[in-house]
Amino acid sequence: MALSDRSRESLLPSFLYSTAGARPYTAGGGGAAFRLPAAAAPGGVGGGAPIEIQAPREKIEMYSPAFYAACTAGGIASCGLTHMAVTPLDLVKCNMQIDPAKYKSITSGFGILAKEQGVRGFFRGWVPTLLGYSAQGACKFGFYEFFKKYYSDIAGPEYAQKYKTLIYLAGSASAEVIADVALCPFEAVKVRVQTQPGFARGLGDGLPKFIKSEGALGLYKGIVPLWGRQIPYTMMKFASFETIVEQIYKHAVPVPKSECSKSFQLGISFAGGYIAGVFCAIVSHPADNLVSFLNNAKGATVGDAVKKLGLWGLFTRGLPLRIVMIGTLTGAQWGIYDAFKVMVGLPTTGGVTPAPATSDAGLKAVSA
């Protein structure tokens, strides 16, 4: 039996939508929707019409508090779920970075962990991963949209267009500074749980043990290396994604973005995100090795890490696995983030210039 219009609309949180008197955003003159195939729909077994999850008629006003709330919620979904899904890859990577003599390769790393800890051991540390990267994603995406708009307004229409890449870089760096403050305590516990068997089962018992051993400030011992890893990563992630997507629509797609279907746009988001993720992994990998080393050993310093790993090891140890992991992760994050935006009636990211909001025109929606 098909869902009623009222039940469809109830699937989306009402707090995200502006009041009836607010200026609405309209994408192509109609509400955004997800369509499930007939085979997947309850009514599809008998050949019925597919379920359509329709956004409510009231649209989110661009650059309103509800807009930033929607972007924050999308960031939570995109980062928390994807990082949790690749916990086994992250577990092997961290152990390869900490103990290369034992974990010599990706294949042997998986074999050793499976033998010593069993299949369940591959998801050790999934709770701090989920919570930490959900908090980070909320700040990363929500504040990126805010700072991108803020810096565009400061630059003005002409310079916002001319220096849009600098705006992407500045906006993403500003957002990541905040996001890593939220992530750092969870990351510290996660690394300790994943690389020291027997230390703790997860966040619940690992956090008190970590604080007892290192003190509360010890949770932020890795904040500078974390900034060193995440800020370049995020700058590359957002700026390269925006540029790649813009170039795809400009040179590879024969019709304007506004005429492309939402499913096609989401495919572009995933492809652009995957390519951007490869660059991200390379740029941020040395700092990733430092974060793993410092959070694993009590009293360790950056100098100790460089001495033990060597400069070549700092740049290359665990890199192939991280390229696969981060490429897939970043592509999936952009796909999920933009899918959430489409679900609530917002346009997908990229392909348009950030709109300055110093005039009424800037408050109106950008094209889909």
Coordinates of C-alpha atoms in Angstrom, one line a residue:
M1 CA 0.0 0.0 0.0
A2 CA 1.4 3.4 -1.0
L3 CA 2.4 5.9 1.6
S4 CA 0.1 8.9 2.0
D5 CA 1.4 12.4 1.4
R6 CA 1.3 13.2 5.1
S7 CA 3.3 10.1 6.1
R8 CA 5.8 10.8 3.4
E9 CA 6.4 14.3 4.7
S10 CA 6.7 13.0 8.2
L11 CA 9.9 11.1 7.3
L12 CA 11.7 14.4 7.2
P13 CA 12.3 16.6 10.3
S14 CA 10.0 19.6 10.4
F15 CA 12.5 21.8 12.3
L16 CA 14.6 22.1 9.2
Y17 CA 12.0 24.0 7.2
S18 CA 11.4 27.8 7.2
T19 CA 8.1 29.4 8.0
A20 CA 5.5 30.1 5.3
G21 CA 6.5 33.7 5.2
A22 CA 10.2 33.1 4.5
R23 CA 11.6 33.3 1.0
P24 CA 11.6 29.8 -0.3
Y25 CA 14.2 27.9 -2.3
T26 CA 12.7 26.1 -5.3
A27 CA 14.7 23.7 -7.4
G28 CA 13.4 23.5 -10.9
G29 CA 10.0 24.6 -9.7
G30 CA 9.2 21.5 -7.7
G31 CA 10.1 19.8 -4.5
A32 CA 13.1 17.4 -4.3
A33 CA 12.3 13.8 -3.9
F34 CA 13.9 10.3 -3.6
R35 CA 12.3 7.5 -5.6
L36 CA 12.7 3.9 -4.6
P37 CA 12.5 1.2 -7.3
A38 CA 9.2 -0.6 -7.6
A39 CA 10.9 -3.9 -6.6
A40 CA 12.0 -2.3 -3.3
A41 CA 8.7 -0.7 -2.5
P42 CA 5.9 -2.5 -0.6
G43 CA 3.6 -1.9 -3.5
G44 CA 6.2 -2.8 -6.1
V45 CA 5.7 -6.5 -5.8
G46 CA 2.4 -6.3 -7.6
G47 CA 3.7 -3.9 -10.1
G48 CA 2.5 -0.8 -8.2
A49 CA 4.1 2.7 -8.4
P50 CA 7.4 3.2 -6.6
I51 CA 7.4 5.0 -3.3
E52 CA 8.4 8.7 -3.5
I53 CA 9.7 10.3 -0.4
Q54 CA 8.7 13.9 -1.0
A55 CA 10.1 16.9 0.8
P56 CA 7.5 19.1 2.4
R57 CA 6.2 22.1 0.3
E58 CA 7.9 24.6 2.5
K59 CA 11.5 24.8 1.5
I60 CA 14.6 25.7 3.4
E61 CA 15.7 29.3 3.0
M62 CA 19.3 29.4 1.7
Y63 CA 21.8 30.6 4.2
S64 CA 19.2 30.7 7.0
P65 CA 19.7 29.0 10.4
A66 CA 17.7 26.1 9.1
F67 CA 20.0 25.8 6.1
Y68 CA 23.1 25.5 8.3
A69 CA 21.2 23.0 10.6
A70 CA 20.5 20.9 7.5
C71 CA 24.2 21.0 6.4
T72 CA 25.2 20.1 10.0
A73 CA 22.9 17.1 10.0
G74 CA 24.1 16.0 6.6
G75 CA 27.7 16.2 7.9
I76 CA 26.9 14.0 10.9
A77 CA 25.4 11.3 8.6
S78 CA 28.2 11.5 6.0
C79 CA 31.2 11.4 8.3
G80 CA 30.1 9.3 11.2
L81 CA 28.6 6.4 9.2
T82 CA 31.4 6.3 6.6
H83 CA 34.3 6.3 9.1
M84 CA 32.6 3.6 11.2
A85 CA 32.1 1.5 8.0
V86 CA 35.9 1.5 7.3
T87 CA 36.9 0.7 10.8
P88 CA 38.6 -2.6 9.8
L89 CA 40.8 -0.7 7.2
D90 CA 41.6 2.0 9.8
L91 CA 42.5 -0.7 12.4
V92 CA 45.0 -2.3 10.0
K93 CA 46.4 1.1 8.9
C94 CA 47.0 2.2 12.5
N95 CA 48.7 -1.0 13.5
M96 CA 50.9 -0.9 10.4
Q97 CA 52.0 2.6 11.4
I98 CA 52.7 1.7 15.0
D99 CA 54.3 -1.8 14.6
P100 CA 55.6 -2.2 11.0
A101 CA 57.8 -5.1 12.0
K102 CA 54.7 -7.1 12.9
Y103 CA 52.2 -5.7 10.4
K104 CA 54.3 -5.8 7.3
S105 CA 51.6 -5.5 4.7
I106 CA 47.8 -5.0 4.3
T107 CA 47.2 -8.7 3.7
S108 CA 49.4 -9.9 6.6
G109 CA 47.9 -7.2 8.8
F110 CA 44.4 -8.6 8.2
G111 CA 45.6 -12.1 8.8
I112 CA 47.3 -11.3 12.1
L113 CA 44.3 -9.5 13.4
A114 CA 41.9 -12.2 12.4
K115 CA 44.1 -14.9 14.1
E116 CA 44.6 -12.9 17.3
Q117 CA 41.3 -11.2 17.8
G118 CA 38.8 -12.9 15.5
V119 CA 36.3 -11.2 13.2
R120 CA 34.9 -9.1 16.0
G121 CA 38.3 -7.6 16.5
F122 CA 38.1 -5.8 13.2
F123 CA 35.5 -3.4 14.6
R124 CA 37.4 -2.6 17.8
G125 CA 37.1 1.2 18.4
W126 CA 34.0 1.6 16.3
V127 CA 32.1 3.6 19.0
P128 CA 34.7 6.4 19.4
T129 CA 35.1 6.4 15.6
L130 CA 31.3 6.9 15.1
L131 CA 30.9 9.5 17.8
G132 CA 34.1 11.4 17.1
Y133 CA 33.7 11.6 13.3
S134 CA 30.0 12.5 13.7
A135 CA 31.0 15.5 15.8
Q136 CA 33.7 16.3 13.4
G137 CA 31.4 16.0 10.4
A138 CA 28.8 18.3 12.0
C139 CA 31.4 21.0 12.5
K140 CA 33.2 20.4 9.2
F141 CA 30.3 20.7 6.9
G142 CA 28.1 23.1 8.8
F143 CA 30.9 25.6 9.4
Y144 CA 32.3 25.2 5.9
E145 CA 29.0 26.3 4.4
F146 CA 29.0 29.2 6.9
F147 CA 32.5 30.4 6.3
K148 CA 32.3 29.9 2.6
K149 CA 29.3 32.3 2.6
Y150 CA 30.9 34.6 5.1
Y151 CA 34.1 35.0 3.2
S152 CA 32.2 35.4 -0.1
D153 CA 30.2 38.3 1.5
I154 CA 33.4 40.0 2.7
A155 CA 35.0 39.6 -0.8
G156 CA 32.0 40.9 -2.7
P157 CA 30.5 39.5 -5.9
E158 CA 33.4 40.3 -8.2
Y159 CA 36.2 39.0 -6.0
A160 CA 34.2 36.1 -4.7
Q161 CA 34.0 34.8 -8.3
K162 CA 37.6 35.7 -9.1
Y163 CA 39.1 34.1 -6.0
K164 CA 36.6 31.4 -5.3
T165 CA 39.3 28.7 -4.8
L166 CA 40.9 30.8 -2.1
I167 CA 37.4 31.1 -0.5
Y168 CA 37.0 27.4 -0.6
L169 CA 40.4 26.9 1.0
A170 CA 39.9 29.5 3.7
G171 CA 36.4 28.3 4.5
S172 CA 37.4 24.7 4.8
A173 CA 40.5 25.5 6.9
S174 CA 38.4 27.6 9.3
A175 CA 35.8 24.9 9.7
E176 CA 38.4 22.2 10.3
V177 CA 40.1 24.0 13.2
I178 CA 36.8 23.9 15.0
A179 CA 35.9 20.3 13.9
D180 CA 39.2 18.9 15.2
V181 CA 38.6 20.3 18.7
A182 CA 35.5 18.1 18.7
L183 CA 37.2 15.1 17.2
C184 CA 40.5 15.0 19.2
P185 CA 39.4 13.3 22.4
F186 CA 37.6 10.5 20.6
E187 CA 40.6 10.1 18.2
A188 CA 43.0 9.7 21.1
V189 CA 40.9 7.0 22.7
K190 CA 40.3 5.2 19.4
V191 CA 44.0 4.9 18.5
R192 CA 44.8 3.6 22.0
V193 CA 42.0 1.0 21.9
Q194 CA 42.9 -0.1 18.4
T195 CA 46.7 -0.4 18.8
Q196 CA 47.0 -1.7 22.4
P197 CA 45.1 -5.0 22.9
G198 CA 43.8 -5.3 26.4
F199 CA 43.9 -1.5 27.1
A200 CA 40.1 -1.3 26.8
R201 CA 37.1 -2.7 25.0
G202 CA 35.9 0.7 23.7
L203 CA 35.0 4.2 24.6
G204 CA 33.1 3.5 27.8
D205 CA 36.1 2.0 29.7
G206 CA 38.8 3.4 27.5
L207 CA 38.1 7.1 28.2
P208 CA 38.4 6.9 32.0
K209 CA 41.6 4.8 31.6
F210 CA 43.1 7.3 29.2
I211 CA 42.3 10.2 31.5
K212 CA 43.7 8.4 34.5
S213 CA 46.9 7.7 32.6
E214 CA 47.4 10.9 30.7
G215 CA 45.1 13.4 32.4
A216 CA 42.3 15.3 30.8
L217 CA 44.6 17.5 28.8
G218 CA 46.2 14.3 27.5
L219 CA 43.2 13.9 25.3
Y220 CA 44.4 16.9 23.3
K221 CA 48.1 15.8 23.2
G222 CA 47.6 15.1 19.5
I223 CA 45.7 18.2 18.6
V224 CA 48.5 19.9 16.7
P225 CA 49.4 16.8 14.6
L226 CA 45.7 16.3 14.1
W227 CA 45.4 19.9 12.8
G228 CA 48.4 19.1 10.7
R229 CA 46.7 16.1 9.2
Q230 CA 43.1 17.3 9.0
I231 CA 43.4 20.9 7.9
P232 CA 45.4 20.2 4.7
Y233 CA 43.2 17.2 4.2
T234 CA 40.0 19.2 4.5
M235 CA 41.3 22.1 2.4
M236 CA 42.1 19.6 -0.4
K237 CA 38.9 17.8 0.2
F238 CA 36.6 20.8 -0.3
A239 CA 38.6 23.0 -2.7
S240 CA 39.5 20.1 -5.1
F241 CA 36.0 18.7 -4.9
E242 CA 34.4 22.0 -5.8
T243 CA 36.9 22.5 -8.6
I244 CA 36.6 18.9 -10.0
V245 CA 32.8 19.0 -9.9
E246 CA 32.7 22.4 -11.6
Q247 CA 35.1 21.2 -14.4
I248 CA 33.0 18.0 -14.9
Y249 CA 29.8 20.1 -15.4
K250 CA 31.7 22.5 -17.6
H251 CA 33.6 20.1 -19.9
A252 CA 32.1 16.6 -19.6
V253 CA 28.4 17.1 -19.2
P254 CA 26.6 18.4 -22.3
V255 CA 23.7 20.1 -20.4
P256 CA 23.7 22.6 -17.6
K257 CA 23.7 21.2 -14.0
S258 CA 20.1 22.5 -13.5
E259 CA 18.9 20.2 -16.2
C260 CA 20.6 17.1 -14.9
S261 CA 18.6 14.7 -12.8
K262 CA 19.2 14.5 -9.0
S263 CA 20.5 11.0 -9.3
F264 CA 23.0 12.1 -12.0
Q265 CA 24.2 15.0 -9.8
L266 CA 24.7 12.6 -6.9
G267 CA 26.8 10.4 -9.1
I268 CA 29.0 13.4 -10.0
S269 CA 29.3 14.2 -6.3
F270 CA 30.6 10.7 -5.6
A271 CA 33.0 10.7 -8.5
G272 CA 34.3 14.2 -7.6
G273 CA 34.6 13.2 -3.9
Y274 CA 36.6 10.0 -4.8
I275 CA 39.1 11.9 -6.9
A276 CA 39.5 14.5 -4.3
G277 CA 40.0 11.8 -1.6
V278 CA 43.1 10.5 -3.4
F279 CA 44.7 13.9 -3.2
C280 CA 43.6 14.3 0.4
A281 CA 45.3 11.0 1.4
I282 CA 48.6 12.0 -0.1
V283 CA 48.7 15.5 1.4
S284 CA 47.7 14.5 4.9
H285 CA 49.5 11.1 5.3
P286 CA 52.7 12.2 7.1
A287 CA 50.6 13.9 9.9
D288 CA 48.4 10.8 10.0
N289 CA 51.4 8.7 10.9
L290 CA 52.4 11.3 13.6
V291 CA 48.9 11.2 15.1
S292 CA 48.9 7.4 15.4
F293 CA 52.4 7.4 16.9
L294 CA 51.8 10.1 19.5
N295 CA 48.5 8.7 20.7
N296 CA 49.9 5.2 21.0
A297 CA 53.0 5.9 23.2
K298 CA 52.9 7.8 26.5
G299 CA 55.2 10.8 26.5
A300 CA 56.1 10.3 22.8
T301 CA 57.2 13.4 20.9
V302 CA 57.2 14.4 17.2
G303 CA 61.0 14.0 17.2
D304 CA 60.6 10.4 18.5
A305 CA 58.2 9.6 15.7
V306 CA 60.5 11.0 13.0
K307 CA 63.5 9.2 14.5
K308 CA 61.7 5.8 14.6
L309 CA 59.7 6.1 11.3
G310 CA 62.2 8.0 9.3
L311 CA 61.2 10.7 6.7
W312 CA 60.5 8.1 4.0
G313 CA 58.4 6.0 6.4
L314 CA 56.6 9.1 7.6
F315 CA 55.4 9.8 4.0
T316 CA 54.8 6.3 2.8
R317 CA 54.0 3.8 5.6
G318 CA 50.4 2.7 5.2
L319 CA 49.9 5.1 2.2
P320 CA 48.4 2.6 -0.3
L321 CA 45.8 1.4 2.1
R322 CA 45.0 5.0 3.2
I323 CA 44.5 6.0 -0.5
V324 CA 42.0 3.3 -1.0
M325 CA 40.3 4.1 2.4
I326 CA 40.2 7.8 2.0
G327 CA 39.2 7.8 -1.6
T328 CA 36.2 5.6 -0.9
L329 CA 35.5 7.4 2.3
T330 CA 35.5 10.9 0.7
G331 CA 33.5 9.8 -2.3
A332 CA 30.9 8.2 0.0
Q333 CA 30.8 11.3 2.3
W334 CA 30.1 13.7 -0.5
G335 CA 27.5 11.3 -1.9
I336 CA 25.7 11.0 1.4
Y337 CA 26.0 14.7 2.2
D338 CA 24.5 15.8 -1.1
A339 CA 21.9 13.0 -0.9
F340 CA 20.7 14.5 2.4
K341 CA 20.7 18.0 0.9
V342 CA 18.6 16.7 -2.0
M343 CA 16.2 14.9 0.5
V344 CA 15.5 18.2 2.3
G345 CA 15.1 20.2 -0.9
L346 CA 18.5 21.8 -1.2
P347 CA 20.8 21.8 -4.3
T348 CA 23.9 19.5 -4.5
T349 CA 27.3 21.0 -3.7
G350 CA 29.6 22.3 -6.5
G351 CA 29.2 23.6 -10.0
V352 CA 28.1 27.1 -9.0
T353 CA 30.0 30.1 -7.6
P354 CA 29.3 30.9 -3.9
A355 CA 26.6 33.6 -3.8
P356 CA 27.4 36.8 -1.9
A357 CA 24.5 37.8 0.4
T358 CA 25.1 41.5 0.7
S359 CA 21.9 42.1 -1.3
D360 CA 18.5 40.5 -1.5
A361 CA 19.8 38.6 -4.5
G362 CA 22.4 36.9 -2.4
L363 CA 19.7 35.6 0.0
K364 CA 17.9 33.8 -2.8
A365 CA 18.7 30.4 -3.9
V366 CA 21.5 29.4 -6.2
S367 CA 20.5 27.2 -9.1
A368 CA 20.3 23.5 -8.5

